[in-house]
PDB file of C-alpha atoms in Angstrom:
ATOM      1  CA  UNK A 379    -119.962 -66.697-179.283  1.00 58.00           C
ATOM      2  CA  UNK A 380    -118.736 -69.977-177.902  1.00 67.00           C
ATOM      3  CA  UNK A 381    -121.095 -71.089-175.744  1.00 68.00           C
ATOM      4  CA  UNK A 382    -118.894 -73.489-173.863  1.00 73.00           C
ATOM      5  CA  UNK A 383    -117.368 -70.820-172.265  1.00 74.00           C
ATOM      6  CA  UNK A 384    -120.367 -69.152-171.449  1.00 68.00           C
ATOM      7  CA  UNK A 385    -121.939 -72.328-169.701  1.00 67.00           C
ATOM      8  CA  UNK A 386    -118.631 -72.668-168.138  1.00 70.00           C
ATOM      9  CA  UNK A 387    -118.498 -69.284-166.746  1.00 69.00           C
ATOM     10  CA  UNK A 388    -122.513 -69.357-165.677  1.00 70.00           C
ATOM     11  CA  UNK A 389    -121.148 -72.132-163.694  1.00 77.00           C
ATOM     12  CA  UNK A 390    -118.316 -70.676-161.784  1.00 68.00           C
ATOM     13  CA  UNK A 391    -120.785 -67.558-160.691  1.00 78.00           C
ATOM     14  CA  UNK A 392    -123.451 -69.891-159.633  1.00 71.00           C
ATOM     15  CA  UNK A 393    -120.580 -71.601-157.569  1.00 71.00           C
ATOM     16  CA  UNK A 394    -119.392 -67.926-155.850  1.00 65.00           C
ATOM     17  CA  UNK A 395    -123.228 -66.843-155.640  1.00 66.00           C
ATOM     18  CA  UNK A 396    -123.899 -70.487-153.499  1.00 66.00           C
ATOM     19  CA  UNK A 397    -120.519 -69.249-151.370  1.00 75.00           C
ATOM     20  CA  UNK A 398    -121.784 -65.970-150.677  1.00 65.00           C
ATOM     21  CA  UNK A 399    -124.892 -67.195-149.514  1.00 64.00           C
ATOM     22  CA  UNK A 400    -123.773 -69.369-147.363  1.00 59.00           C
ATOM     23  CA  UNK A 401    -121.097 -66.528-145.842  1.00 58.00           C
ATOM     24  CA  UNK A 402    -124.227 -64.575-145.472  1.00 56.00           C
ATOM     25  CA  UNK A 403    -126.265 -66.918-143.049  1.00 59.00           C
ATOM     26  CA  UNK A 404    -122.861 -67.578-141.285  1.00 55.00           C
ATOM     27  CA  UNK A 405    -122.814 -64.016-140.128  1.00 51.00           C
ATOM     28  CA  UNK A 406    -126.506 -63.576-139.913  1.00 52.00           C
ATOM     29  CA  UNK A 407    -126.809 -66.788-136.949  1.00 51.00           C
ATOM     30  CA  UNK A 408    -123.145 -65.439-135.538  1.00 47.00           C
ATOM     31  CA  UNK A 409    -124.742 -61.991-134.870  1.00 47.00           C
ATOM     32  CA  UNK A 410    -122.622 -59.693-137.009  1.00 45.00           C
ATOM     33  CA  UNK A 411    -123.831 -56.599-137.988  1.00 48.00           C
ATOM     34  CA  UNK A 412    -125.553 -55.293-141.263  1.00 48.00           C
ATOM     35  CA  UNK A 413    -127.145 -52.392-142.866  1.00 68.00           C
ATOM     36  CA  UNK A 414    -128.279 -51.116-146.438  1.00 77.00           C
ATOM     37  CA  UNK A 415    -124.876 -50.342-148.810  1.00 86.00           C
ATOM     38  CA  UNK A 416    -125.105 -48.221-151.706  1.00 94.00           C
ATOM     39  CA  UNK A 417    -122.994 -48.793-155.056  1.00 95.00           C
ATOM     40  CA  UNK A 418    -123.292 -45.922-157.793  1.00 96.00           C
ATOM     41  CA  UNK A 419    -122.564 -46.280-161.160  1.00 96.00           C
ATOM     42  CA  UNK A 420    -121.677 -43.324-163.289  1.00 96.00           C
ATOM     43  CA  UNK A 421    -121.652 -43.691-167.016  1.00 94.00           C
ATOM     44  CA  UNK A 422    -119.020 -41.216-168.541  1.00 95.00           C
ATOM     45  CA  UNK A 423    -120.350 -39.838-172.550  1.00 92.00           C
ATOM     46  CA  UNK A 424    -118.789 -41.631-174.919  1.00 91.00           C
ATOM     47  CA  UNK A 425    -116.231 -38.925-175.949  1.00 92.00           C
ATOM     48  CA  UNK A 426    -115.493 -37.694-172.411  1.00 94.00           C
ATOM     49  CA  UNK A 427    -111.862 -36.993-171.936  1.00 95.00           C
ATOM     50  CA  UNK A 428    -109.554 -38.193-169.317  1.00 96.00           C
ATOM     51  CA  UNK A 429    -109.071 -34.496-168.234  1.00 97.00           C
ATOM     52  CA  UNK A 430    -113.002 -35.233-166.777  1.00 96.00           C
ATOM     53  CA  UNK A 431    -112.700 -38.680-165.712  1.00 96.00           C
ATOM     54  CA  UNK A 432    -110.232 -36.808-163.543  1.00 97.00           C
ATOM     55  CA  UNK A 433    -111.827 -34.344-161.989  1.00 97.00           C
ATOM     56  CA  UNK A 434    -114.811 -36.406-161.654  1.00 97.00           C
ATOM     57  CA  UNK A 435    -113.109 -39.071-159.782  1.00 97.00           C
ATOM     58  CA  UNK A 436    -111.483 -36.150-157.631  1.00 96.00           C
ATOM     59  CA  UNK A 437    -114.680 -34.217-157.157  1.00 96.00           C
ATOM     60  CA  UNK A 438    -116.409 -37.591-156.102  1.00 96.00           C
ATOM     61  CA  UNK A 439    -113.958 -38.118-153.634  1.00 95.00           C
ATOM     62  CA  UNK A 440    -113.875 -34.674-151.803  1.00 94.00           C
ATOM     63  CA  UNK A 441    -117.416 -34.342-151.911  1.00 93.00           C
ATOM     64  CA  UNK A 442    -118.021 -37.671-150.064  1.00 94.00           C
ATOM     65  CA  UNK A 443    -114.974 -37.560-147.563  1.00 92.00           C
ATOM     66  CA  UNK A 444    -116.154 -33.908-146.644  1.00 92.00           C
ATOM     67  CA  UNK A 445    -119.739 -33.217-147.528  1.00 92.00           C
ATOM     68  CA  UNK A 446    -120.473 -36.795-145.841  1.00 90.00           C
ATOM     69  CA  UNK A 447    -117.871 -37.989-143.497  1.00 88.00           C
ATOM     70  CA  UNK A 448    -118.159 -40.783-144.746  1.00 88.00           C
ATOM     71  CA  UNK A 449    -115.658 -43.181-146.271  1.00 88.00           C
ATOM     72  CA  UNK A 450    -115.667 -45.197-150.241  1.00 93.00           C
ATOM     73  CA  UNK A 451    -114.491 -47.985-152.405  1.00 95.00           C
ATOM     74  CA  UNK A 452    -114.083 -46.243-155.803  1.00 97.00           C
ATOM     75  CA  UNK A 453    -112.747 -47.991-158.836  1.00 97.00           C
ATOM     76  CA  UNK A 454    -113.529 -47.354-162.621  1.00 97.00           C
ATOM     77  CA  UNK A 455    -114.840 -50.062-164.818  1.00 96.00           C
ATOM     78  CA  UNK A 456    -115.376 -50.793-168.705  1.00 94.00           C
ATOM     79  CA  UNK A 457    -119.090 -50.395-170.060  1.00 87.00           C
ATOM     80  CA  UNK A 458    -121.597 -50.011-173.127  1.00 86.00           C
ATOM     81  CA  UNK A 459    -124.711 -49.864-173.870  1.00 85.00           C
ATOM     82  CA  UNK A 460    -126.901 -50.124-177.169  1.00 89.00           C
ATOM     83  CA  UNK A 461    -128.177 -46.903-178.244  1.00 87.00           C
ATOM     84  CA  UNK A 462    -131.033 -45.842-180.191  1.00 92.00           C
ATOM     85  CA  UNK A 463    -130.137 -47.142-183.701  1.00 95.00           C
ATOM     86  CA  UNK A 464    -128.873 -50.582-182.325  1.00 95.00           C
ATOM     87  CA  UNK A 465    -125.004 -49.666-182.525  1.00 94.00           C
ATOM     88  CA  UNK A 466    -122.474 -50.381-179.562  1.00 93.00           C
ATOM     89  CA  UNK A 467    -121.184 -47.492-177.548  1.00 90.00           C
ATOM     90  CA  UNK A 468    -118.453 -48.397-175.296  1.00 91.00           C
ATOM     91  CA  UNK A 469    -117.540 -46.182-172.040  1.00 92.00           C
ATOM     92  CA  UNK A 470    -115.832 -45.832-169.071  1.00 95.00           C
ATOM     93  CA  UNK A 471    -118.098 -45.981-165.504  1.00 96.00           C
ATOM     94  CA  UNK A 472    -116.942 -44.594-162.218  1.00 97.00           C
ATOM     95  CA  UNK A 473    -118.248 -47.792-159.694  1.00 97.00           C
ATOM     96  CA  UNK A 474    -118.721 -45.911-156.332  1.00 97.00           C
ATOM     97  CA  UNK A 475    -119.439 -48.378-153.591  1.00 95.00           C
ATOM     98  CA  UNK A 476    -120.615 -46.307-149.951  1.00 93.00           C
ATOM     99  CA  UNK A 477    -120.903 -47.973-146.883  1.00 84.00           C
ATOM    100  CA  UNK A 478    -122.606 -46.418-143.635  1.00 82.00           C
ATOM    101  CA  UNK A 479    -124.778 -43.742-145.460  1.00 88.00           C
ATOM    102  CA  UNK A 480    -128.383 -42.917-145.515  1.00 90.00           C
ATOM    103  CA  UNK A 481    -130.279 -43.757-148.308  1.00 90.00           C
ATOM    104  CA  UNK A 482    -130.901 -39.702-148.710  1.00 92.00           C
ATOM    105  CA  UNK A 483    -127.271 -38.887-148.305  1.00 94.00           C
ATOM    106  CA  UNK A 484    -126.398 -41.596-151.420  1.00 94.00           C
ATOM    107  CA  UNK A 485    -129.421 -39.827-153.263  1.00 94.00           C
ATOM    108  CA  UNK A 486    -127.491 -36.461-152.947  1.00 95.00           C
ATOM    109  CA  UNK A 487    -124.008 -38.156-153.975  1.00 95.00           C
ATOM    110  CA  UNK A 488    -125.403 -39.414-156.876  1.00 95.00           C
ATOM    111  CA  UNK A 489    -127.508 -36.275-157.985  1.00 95.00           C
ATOM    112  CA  UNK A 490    -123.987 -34.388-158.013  1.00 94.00           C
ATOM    113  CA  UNK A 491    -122.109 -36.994-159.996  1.00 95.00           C
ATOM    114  CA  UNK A 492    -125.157 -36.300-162.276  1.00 94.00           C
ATOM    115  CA  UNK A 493    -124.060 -32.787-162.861  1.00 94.00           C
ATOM    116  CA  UNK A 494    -120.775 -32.970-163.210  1.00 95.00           C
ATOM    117  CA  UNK A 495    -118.653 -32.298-167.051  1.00 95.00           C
ATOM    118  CA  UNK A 496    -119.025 -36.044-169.162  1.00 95.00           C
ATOM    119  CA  UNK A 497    -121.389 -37.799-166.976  1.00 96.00           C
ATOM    120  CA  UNK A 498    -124.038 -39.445-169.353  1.00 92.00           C
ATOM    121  CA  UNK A 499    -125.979 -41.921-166.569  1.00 92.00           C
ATOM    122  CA  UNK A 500    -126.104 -42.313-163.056  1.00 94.00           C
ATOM    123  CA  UNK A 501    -127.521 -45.717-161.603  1.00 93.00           C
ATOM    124  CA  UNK A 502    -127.832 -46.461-157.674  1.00 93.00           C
ATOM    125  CA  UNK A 503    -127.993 -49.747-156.498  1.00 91.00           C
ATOM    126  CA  UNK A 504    -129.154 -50.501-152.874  1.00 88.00           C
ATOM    127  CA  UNK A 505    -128.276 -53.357-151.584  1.00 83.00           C
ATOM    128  CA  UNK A 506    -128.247 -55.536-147.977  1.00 76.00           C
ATOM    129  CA  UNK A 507    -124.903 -56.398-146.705  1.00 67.00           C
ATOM    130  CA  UNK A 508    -123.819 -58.614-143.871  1.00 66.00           C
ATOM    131  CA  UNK A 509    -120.347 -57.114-141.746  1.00 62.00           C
ATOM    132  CA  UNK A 510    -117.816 -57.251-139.774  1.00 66.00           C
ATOM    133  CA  UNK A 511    -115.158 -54.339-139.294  1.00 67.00           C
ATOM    134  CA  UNK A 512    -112.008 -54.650-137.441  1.00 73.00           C
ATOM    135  CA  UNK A 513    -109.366 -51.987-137.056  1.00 75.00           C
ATOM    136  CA  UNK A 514    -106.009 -51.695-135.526  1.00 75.00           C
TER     137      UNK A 514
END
């Protein structure tokens, strides 16, 4: 591993981190609103096909448009893990990011991603965002 580039790179996300922080208390003393987000991971099995990364992705779609009225930010992302006898498994992990949803409602979204064909893991993060949301 070169660590070079690993310094180099813990640099560059301290730098963003310091930028988002300071974003952050922007908005906070200009009064802009915030609220609890939600972003779910969803670890696919190791040998799950496309054909279910598919209909996951579509299932997770309709079910949040329609079950929720809400809207997403949906985007699949490389993973692994280290299983039991120390070996590598690489996947594939539907990142499902849900704004303006109760915590309950992103319990129940993630409980059905957990039953669906090649899920392996589910994982919810909480976390407190700052906003501001214009539309035409």
């Amino acid at each position: 591993m070169d660590y070079d580039i690993v310094a180099k790179a813990a640099i560059v996300i301290s730098m963003v981190a310091v930028i988002v922080a300071a974003a952050a208390i922007i908005m906070v003393a200009t009064g802009d609103d915030s609220d609890d987000r939600y972003r779910i991971y969803i670890g696919m099995d190791a040998d799950a096909t496309q054909s279910q990364m598919d209909e996951l992705e579509s299932y997770m779609k309709d079910t949040i448009t329609s079950e929720y009225g809400t809207g997403y930010t949906m985007y699949w992302a490389d993973g692994a893990y280290v299983d039991d006898n120390g070996d590598t498994v690489q996947n594939r992990t539907l990142v499902v990011i849900l704004l303006d949803v109760s915590s309950g409602d992103a319990d129940a979204i993630a409980d059905a991603a957990l039953d669906q064909d090649g899920v392996s893991s589910v994982a919810k993060e909480a976390y407190h965002s700052f906003f501001d949301i214009s539309t035409n």
